[in-house]
């Protein structure tokens, strides 16, 4: 079945550091890939997505590239801010009515 | 505002009781999904409805049930509540079918069972 594996957290960084959160997936066919972010006390918000191989999703300085050859969708940001502290979820969705399959989430803590 | 409305935001109830959580999907979305988020088990998919019909079931307990009404709002009913049912319950909606569409999440209902 479909699954998503994320690196375990927490990831602790200083402000302006470079961020990478690894995500790999297992799926049949050609899924779409997503990153969601959950700020403390809130619901999940869609951060970015990519729907086919080699697509790059980007939003708010975050980027992720759909790599079919390595079945990966790593999240990156060049310079993190304290306000980026949150839990980040990688997810995939296959064709038709298939539900989103989420990873376990990675907590990011950014200190000033 | 995501467009997905969940009520109530907070609920405190005693063990053995029954509660109903309500969700109104984003305008135009026909699918509703329910998730449970607890500290020890992460984000667990419970159930999906599409245009009034149950579409998929996940790790939903027999004590829990859901339905989607003709106006597309959905309710999640939790009965014989136990302490372990304390969690955040999220509703999400989506355009279906389609792979390229993610979910839009509501802000959740925090259930505390005492």
JSON list of N, CA and C in Angstrom, two decimals, chain A residues 19 34-39 44-49 57-63 75-76 84 87-89:
[
{"chain": "A", "resi": 19, "resn": "UNK", "atom": "N", "xyz": [17.24, 24.69, 6.08]},
{"chain": "A", "resi": 19, "resn": "UNK", "atom": "CA", "xyz": [16.38, 23.61, 6.52]},
{"chain": "A", "resi": 19, "resn": "UNK", "atom": "C", "xyz": [16.22, 22.55, 5.45]},
{"chain": "A", "resi": 34, "resn": "UNK", "atom": "N", "xyz": [2.45, 16.32, -1.32]},
{"chain": "A", "resi": 34, "resn": "UNK", "atom": "CA", "xyz": [2.08, 17.53, -0.61]},
{"chain": "A", "resi": 34, "resn": "UNK", "atom": "C", "xyz": [2.94, 17.71, 0.65]},
{"chain": "A", "resi": 35, "resn": "UNK", "atom": "N", "xyz": [3.10, 18.97, 1.03]},
{"chain": "A", "resi": 35, "resn": "UNK", "atom": "CA", "xyz": [3.59, 19.30, 2.37]},
{"chain": "A", "resi": 35, "resn": "UNK", "atom": "C", "xyz": [2.55, 20.16, 3.06]},
{"chain": "A", "resi": 36, "resn": "UNK", "atom": "N", "xyz": [2.23, 19.75, 4.28]},
{"chain": "A", "resi": 36, "resn": "UNK", "atom": "CA", "xyz": [1.31, 20.51, 5.12]},
{"chain": "A", "resi": 36, "resn": "UNK", "atom": "C", "xyz": [2.09, 21.02, 6.34]},
{"chain": "A", "resi": 37, "resn": "UNK", "atom": "N", "xyz": [1.61, 22.14, 6.89]},
{"chain": "A", "resi": 37, "resn": "UNK", "atom": "CA", "xyz": [2.22, 22.69, 8.09]},
{"chain": "A", "resi": 37, "resn": "UNK", "atom": "C", "xyz": [1.14, 22.89, 9.15]},
{"chain": "A", "resi": 38, "resn": "UNK", "atom": "N", "xyz": [1.48, 22.57, 10.38]},
{"chain": "A", "resi": 38, "resn": "UNK", "atom": "CA", "xyz": [0.56, 22.76, 11.49]},
{"chain": "A", "resi": 38, "resn": "UNK", "atom": "C", "xyz": [1.23, 23.62, 12.55]},
{"chain": "A", "resi": 39, "resn": "UNK", "atom": "N", "xyz": [0.72, 24.83, 12.71]},
{"chain": "A", "resi": 39, "resn": "UNK", "atom": "CA", "xyz": [1.21, 25.72, 13.75]},
{"chain": "A", "resi": 39, "resn": "UNK", "atom": "C", "xyz": [0.53, 25.36, 15.08]},
{"chain": "A", "resi": 44, "resn": "UNK", "atom": "N", "xyz": [-4.15, 21.77, 10.02]},
{"chain": "A", "resi": 44, "resn": "UNK", "atom": "CA", "xyz": [-3.12, 21.65, 9.00]},
{"chain": "A", "resi": 44, "resn": "UNK", "atom": "C", "xyz": [-3.41, 22.58, 7.83]},
{"chain": "A", "resi": 45, "resn": "UNK", "atom": "N", "xyz": [-2.36, 23.22, 7.32]},
{"chain": "A", "resi": 45, "resn": "UNK", "atom": "CA", "xyz": [-2.51, 24.09, 6.17]},
{"chain": "A", "resi": 45, "resn": "UNK", "atom": "C", "xyz": [-1.63, 23.56, 5.04]},
{"chain": "A", "resi": 46, "resn": "UNK", "atom": "N", "xyz": [-2.17, 23.59, 3.84]},
{"chain": "A", "resi": 46, "resn": "UNK", "atom": "CA", "xyz": [-1.38, 23.17, 2.69]},
{"chain": "A", "resi": 46, "resn": "UNK", "atom": "C", "xyz": [-0.25, 24.17, 2.47]},
{"chain": "A", "resi": 47, "resn": "UNK", "atom": "N", "xyz": [0.98, 23.69, 2.42]},
{"chain": "A", "resi": 47, "resn": "UNK", "atom": "CA", "xyz": [2.14, 24.55, 2.22]},
{"chain": "A", "resi": 47, "resn": "UNK", "atom": "C", "xyz": [2.54, 24.58, 0.75]},
{"chain": "A", "resi": 48, "resn": "UNK", "atom": "N", "xyz": [2.66, 23.40, 0.14]},
{"chain": "A", "resi": 48, "resn": "UNK", "atom": "CA", "xyz": [2.99, 23.31, -1.27]},
{"chain": "A", "resi": 48, "resn": "UNK", "atom": "C", "xyz": [2.65, 21.93, -1.79]},
{"chain": "A", "resi": 49, "resn": "UNK", "atom": "N", "xyz": [2.65, 21.81, -3.11]},
{"chain": "A", "resi": 49, "resn": "UNK", "atom": "CA", "xyz": [2.34, 20.51, -3.70]},
{"chain": "A", "resi": 49, "resn": "UNK", "atom": "C", "xyz": [3.05, 20.37, -5.05]},
{"chain": "A", "resi": 57, "resn": "UNK", "atom": "N", "xyz": [7.33, 22.33, -6.12]},
{"chain": "A", "resi": 57, "resn": "UNK", "atom": "CA", "xyz": [6.34, 23.13, -5.41]},
{"chain": "A", "resi": 57, "resn": "UNK", "atom": "C", "xyz": [7.07, 24.16, -4.56]},
{"chain": "A", "resi": 58, "resn": "UNK", "atom": "N", "xyz": [6.49, 25.36, -4.44]},
{"chain": "A", "resi": 58, "resn": "UNK", "atom": "CA", "xyz": [7.15, 26.38, -3.63]},
{"chain": "A", "resi": 58, "resn": "UNK", "atom": "C", "xyz": [6.11, 27.32, -3.04]},
{"chain": "A", "resi": 59, "resn": "UNK", "atom": "N", "xyz": [6.42, 27.83, -1.85]},
{"chain": "A", "resi": 59, "resn": "UNK", "atom": "CA", "xyz": [5.52, 28.74, -1.15]},
{"chain": "A", "resi": 59, "resn": "UNK", "atom": "C", "xyz": [6.24, 29.28, 0.08]},
{"chain": "A", "resi": 60, "resn": "UNK", "atom": "N", "xyz": [6.15, 30.57, 0.31]},
{"chain": "A", "resi": 60, "resn": "UNK", "atom": "CA", "xyz": [6.69, 31.21, 1.51]},
{"chain": "A", "resi": 60, "resn": "UNK", "atom": "C", "xyz": [8.18, 30.89, 1.72]},
{"chain": "A", "resi": 61, "resn": "UNK", "atom": "N", "xyz": [8.92, 30.71, 0.67]},
{"chain": "A", "resi": 61, "resn": "UNK", "atom": "CA", "xyz": [10.35, 30.42, 0.77]},
{"chain": "A", "resi": 61, "resn": "UNK", "atom": "C", "xyz": [10.67, 28.95, 0.88]},
{"chain": "A", "resi": 62, "resn": "UNK", "atom": "N", "xyz": [9.66, 28.11, 1.05]},
{"chain": "A", "resi": 62, "resn": "UNK", "atom": "CA", "xyz": [9.85, 26.67, 1.11]},
{"chain": "A", "resi": 62, "resn": "UNK", "atom": "C", "xyz": [9.77, 26.09, -0.31]},
{"chain": "A", "resi": 63, "resn": "UNK", "atom": "N", "xyz": [10.55, 25.03, -0.54]},
{"chain": "A", "resi": 63, "resn": "UNK", "atom": "CA", "xyz": [10.53, 24.35, -1.84]},
{"chain": "A", "resi": 63, "resn": "UNK", "atom": "C", "xyz": [10.62, 22.86, -1.63]},
{"chain": "A", "resi": 75, "resn": "UNK", "atom": "N", "xyz": [11.64, 18.67, 1.82]},
{"chain": "A", "resi": 75, "resn": "UNK", "atom": "CA", "xyz": [11.28, 20.07, 2.02]},
{"chain": "A", "resi": 75, "resn": "UNK", "atom": "C", "xyz": [12.53, 20.86, 2.37]},
{"chain": "A", "resi": 76, "resn": "UNK", "atom": "N", "xyz": [12.72, 22.03, 1.72]},
{"chain": "A", "resi": 76, "resn": "UNK", "atom": "CA", "xyz": [13.89, 22.86, 1.98]},
{"chain": "A", "resi": 76, "resn": "UNK", "atom": "C", "xyz": [13.49, 24.32, 2.12]},
{"chain": "A", "resi": 84, "resn": "UNK", "atom": "N", "xyz": [8.66, 30.01, 11.66]},
{"chain": "A", "resi": 84, "resn": "UNK", "atom": "CA", "xyz": [8.52, 28.74, 10.93]},
{"chain": "A", "resi": 84, "resn": "UNK", "atom": "C", "xyz": [8.40, 27.55, 11.87]},
{"chain": "A", "resi": 87, "resn": "UNK", "atom": "N", "xyz": [4.89, 21.93, 13.06]},
{"chain": "A", "resi": 87, "resn": "UNK", "atom": "CA", "xyz": [5.03, 20.54, 12.65]},
{"chain": "A", "resi": 87, "resn": "UNK", "atom": "C", "xyz": [4.74, 20.44, 11.16]},
{"chain": "A", "resi": 88, "resn": "UNK", "atom": "N", "xyz": [5.60, 19.77, 10.43]},
{"chain": "A", "resi": 88, "resn": "UNK", "atom": "CA", "xyz": [5.48, 19.64, 8.99]},
{"chain": "A", "resi": 88, "resn": "UNK", "atom": "C", "xyz": [5.15, 18.19, 8.63]},
{"chain": "A", "resi": 89, "resn": "UNK", "atom": "N", "xyz": [4.11, 18.04, 7.79]},
{"chain": "A", "resi": 89, "resn": "UNK", "atom": "CA", "xyz": [3.65, 16.72, 7.37]},
{"chain": "A", "resi": 89, "resn": "UNK", "atom": "C", "xyz": [3.81, 16.57, 5.87]}
]
